[in-house]
Short mmCIF file of C-alpha atoms in Angstrom, two decimals:
data_model
loop_
_atom_site.label_atom_id
_atom_site.label_comp_id
_atom_site.label_asym_id
_atom_site.label_seq_id
_atom_site.Cartn_x
_atom_site.Cartn_y
_atom_site.Cartn_z
CA MET A 88 -5.44 -29.52 13.91
CA LEU A 89 -7.13 -27.20 16.43
CA ILE A 90 -3.36 -27.93 17.93
CA SER A 91 -1.70 -27.29 15.02
CA LEU A 92 -3.27 -23.42 14.65
CA TYR A 93 -3.01 -22.53 18.97
CA ILE A 94 0.72 -23.78 18.12
CA MET A 95 1.18 -21.68 14.56
CA LEU A 96 -1.05 -18.66 16.67
CA GLY A 97 1.67 -18.94 19.86
CA LEU A 98 4.73 -19.04 18.04
CA ALA A 99 3.65 -16.06 15.94
CA LEU A 100 2.72 -14.08 19.24
CA VAL A 101 6.41 -15.31 20.66
CA LEU A 102 8.04 -14.26 17.24
CA GLY A 103 6.43 -11.13 17.04
CA THR A 104 7.15 -10.14 20.94
CA LEU A 105 10.54 -10.58 20.09
CA LEU A 106 10.58 -8.67 16.67
CA GLY A 107 8.96 -6.03 18.54
CA ILE A 108 11.50 -5.98 21.33
CA ALA A 109 15.09 -6.41 19.31
CA ALA A 110 13.43 -2.79 17.43
CA LEU A 111 13.83 -1.47 20.62
CA LEU A 112 16.99 -2.61 21.78
CA PHE A 113 18.43 -1.88 18.56
CA LYS A 114 16.74 1.27 16.97
CA VAL A 115 19.44 3.16 15.30
CA GLU A 116 19.03 7.27 15.76
CA GLY A 117 19.81 9.60 12.58
CA ASP A 118 21.56 12.39 13.29
CA PRO A 119 18.81 15.58 13.56
CA LEU A 120 21.24 18.02 12.39
CA VAL A 121 21.75 16.24 9.07
CA ALA A 122 17.66 15.63 8.68
CA ARG A 123 18.05 19.73 9.19
CA ILE A 124 20.81 20.56 7.15
CA ASP A 125 18.97 18.03 4.45
CA ALA A 126 15.61 19.84 4.65
CA ILE A 127 16.89 23.52 3.83
CA LEU A 128 18.92 21.95 0.74
CA PRO A 129 16.98 22.25 -2.57
CA GLN A 130 16.34 18.59 -2.92
CA THR A 131 17.53 18.55 -6.74
CA GLN A 132 20.30 15.93 -6.71
CA CYS A 133 22.25 17.67 -9.34
CA GLY A 134 25.49 17.13 -8.05
CA GLN A 135 26.94 20.73 -8.35
CA CYS A 136 28.56 20.68 -4.57
CA GLY A 137 30.87 17.82 -5.58
CA TYR A 138 28.55 15.05 -3.79
CA PRO A 139 26.31 12.62 -5.40
CA GLY A 140 23.24 14.32 -3.45
CA CYS A 141 21.61 16.37 -1.14
CA LYS A 142 21.35 14.25 1.70
CA PRO A 143 25.41 12.89 1.28
CA TYR A 144 26.16 17.16 1.34
CA ALA A 145 23.94 17.77 4.23
CA THR A 146 26.47 14.65 5.60
CA ALA A 147 29.48 16.17 5.38
CA ILE A 148 28.16 19.70 6.89
CA ALA A 149 27.55 18.45 9.87
CA ALA A 150 30.50 16.54 9.71
CA GLY A 151 32.55 19.47 8.98
CA GLU A 152 33.93 17.71 5.54
CA ALA A 153 31.79 20.52 3.32
CA ASP A 154 31.47 24.48 3.75
CA ILE A 155 27.97 25.59 3.92
CA ASN A 156 28.25 27.25 0.36
CA GLN A 157 28.48 25.10 -2.62
CA CYS A 158 24.80 24.69 -3.32
CA PRO A 159 23.95 27.02 -6.54
CA PRO A 160 20.50 25.89 -6.79
CA GLY A 161 19.84 26.79 -2.70
CA GLY A 162 21.10 30.21 -3.48
CA ASP A 163 22.23 32.72 -1.29
CA ALA A 164 18.81 32.02 0.48
CA GLY A 165 19.96 28.61 1.33
CA ALA A 166 23.65 29.95 2.13
CA HIS A 167 21.77 32.14 4.52
CA ALA A 168 19.75 29.12 6.21
CA LEU A 169 22.75 27.46 6.41
CA ALA A 170 24.55 29.49 8.15
CA ASP A 171 22.11 30.29 10.61
CA LEU A 172 21.22 26.95 11.54
CA MET A 173 25.60 25.47 11.54
CA GLY A 174 26.05 29.42 13.74
CA VAL A 175 28.84 30.39 11.07
CA GLU A 176 29.38 33.40 9.22
CA TYR A 177 27.31 33.57 6.00
CA LYS A 178 29.81 33.01 3.09
CA PRO A 179 28.36 33.94 -0.87
CA ILE A 180 27.60 30.85 -3.08
CA ASN A 181 31.36 29.47 -4.41
CA ALA A 182 31.63 29.99 -8.16
CA ALA A 183 33.73 26.99 -8.56
CA ASN A 184 30.45 25.08 -8.08
CA GLY A 185 27.91 26.77 -10.26
CA VAL A 186 26.06 30.22 -10.31
CA GLU A 187 22.86 30.47 -9.10
CA LYS A 188 19.89 30.02 -11.64
CA PRO A 189 16.03 30.98 -12.13
CA LYS A 190 14.27 27.34 -11.43
CA ALA A 191 13.55 25.87 -14.16
CA VAL A 192 12.29 22.46 -15.70
CA ALA A 193 13.99 20.43 -18.73
CA PHE A 194 12.00 20.65 -21.97
CA ILE A 195 12.41 17.51 -24.48
CA ASP A 196 11.59 18.40 -28.39
CA GLU A 197 10.07 14.95 -29.18
CA ALA A 198 9.80 15.91 -33.06
CA THR A 199 14.32 16.01 -32.78
CA CYS A 200 14.25 13.37 -30.05
CA ILE A 201 15.83 9.74 -31.09
CA GLY A 202 14.73 7.98 -28.27
CA CYS A 203 18.36 7.05 -26.87
CA THR A 204 17.79 6.46 -23.52
CA LEU A 205 21.17 8.43 -22.43
CA CYS A 206 18.62 11.09 -20.29
CA ILE A 207 16.69 8.76 -18.97
CA GLN A 208 19.77 7.03 -16.97
CA ALA A 209 21.15 10.44 -16.11
CA CYS A 210 18.23 11.55 -14.50
CA PRO A 211 18.22 11.59 -10.31
CA VAL A 212 14.60 11.85 -10.12
CA ASP A 213 13.00 9.64 -12.85
CA ALA A 214 11.27 12.65 -14.01
CA ILE A 215 11.68 11.25 -17.94
CA LEU A 216 9.77 9.03 -19.51
CA GLY A 217 10.01 7.04 -22.21
CA ALA A 218 11.86 3.83 -24.08
CA ALA A 219 14.49 3.41 -26.85
CA LYS A 220 14.01 4.56 -29.88
CA HIS A 221 10.85 6.22 -28.89
CA MET A 222 10.33 9.76 -27.76
CA HIS A 223 10.74 10.69 -24.81
CA THR A 224 9.15 13.80 -22.33
CA ILE A 225 9.32 15.45 -19.02
CA ILE A 226 7.46 15.13 -16.50
CA SER A 227 7.39 18.87 -15.13
CA SER A 228 5.85 17.92 -11.92
CA GLU A 229 9.50 15.97 -10.67
CA CYS A 230 11.54 17.65 -12.54
CA THR A 231 14.31 19.06 -10.35
CA GLY A 232 15.85 21.31 -12.85
CA CYS A 233 19.30 19.53 -12.37
CA GLU A 234 20.36 19.90 -15.86
CA LEU A 235 22.31 16.36 -15.71
CA CYS A 236 20.11 15.47 -18.98
CA LEU A 237 21.57 17.86 -20.55
CA ALA A 238 25.07 16.88 -21.74
CA PRO A 239 24.41 13.14 -22.62
CA CYS A 240 22.10 14.31 -25.28
CA PRO A 241 23.66 13.53 -28.69
CA VAL A 242 20.95 15.84 -30.59
CA ASP A 243 20.67 18.38 -28.33
CA CYS A 244 16.64 18.23 -27.86
CA ILE A 245 16.67 19.11 -24.79
CA THR A 246 16.28 22.67 -23.41
CA MET A 247 15.85 24.44 -19.84
CA VAL A 248 12.83 26.59 -19.30
CA PRO A 249 12.46 29.03 -16.55
CA ILE A 250 9.35 27.98 -14.15
CA ALA A 251 6.96 31.22 -14.53
CA GLU A 252 6.07 33.00 -11.28
CA ASN A 253 2.75 31.92 -10.12
CA PRO A 254 1.27 32.12 -6.64
CA ASP A 255 2.57 28.30 -5.87
CA ASN A 256 6.10 28.95 -6.25
CA TRP A 257 6.05 33.23 -5.42
CA LYS A 258 8.64 33.81 -2.85
CA TRP A 259 9.09 37.32 -1.03
CA LYS A 260 12.34 39.23 -2.40
CA TYR A 261 13.60 40.44 0.19
CA PRO A 262 13.96 44.42 0.14
CA VAL A 263 16.11 46.28 -2.38
CA ILE A 264 15.83 49.55 -0.62
CA PRO A 265 18.67 49.22 2.54
CA ILE A 266 17.40 49.62 5.71
CA THR A 267 18.60 51.91 8.29
CA ALA A 268 18.44 52.77 11.75
CA VAL A 269 17.80 56.54 12.58
CA ALA A 270 18.61 57.82 16.00
CA PHE A 271 16.17 58.91 18.21
CA GLU A 272 16.76 62.00 20.42
CA ALA A 273 14.19 62.15 23.17
CA GLN A 274 13.55 66.07 23.98
CA SER A 275 13.34 67.34 27.46
CA ALA A 276 10.10 68.98 28.77
CA SER A 277 11.27 72.83 29.68
#
């Protein structure tokens, strides 16, 4: 019985060592540029850019297949950040993809909801909780505001509620007063 335990321990050590070596030899490196682009994108997974989510859009930008101005939820700030990262000229958000809107979360009028589950199927981040033929509700901390749940709802019980500005989501607004350089003339001492 002790011999079989030693054999199992020896096999575990040998196989564990082989797996560790294989993991090092066949390590797959991700594209760091895709990761940096994906970190700039808002992660709404809305598909307004023409791609199924933020990661595929980031991959397309890195490959040069997509432009930097196709993400309305990211807004002008996102387009500026992508332009800086990619070293290209800034382009305003493409109106064909949508317009920039204030951040919002979905709200379900639970009295009107019929429990059809179409919104649950449409939500890319599983922010809707409910069951068939029972009312549904939104997990507001998970909702990205992608608006994909609005169209499939047959009774129009879902509305988008803008997120109120508070210390947790407040962002600095760029100055609205143009900043200009003033020429300085040095006066010589006589």
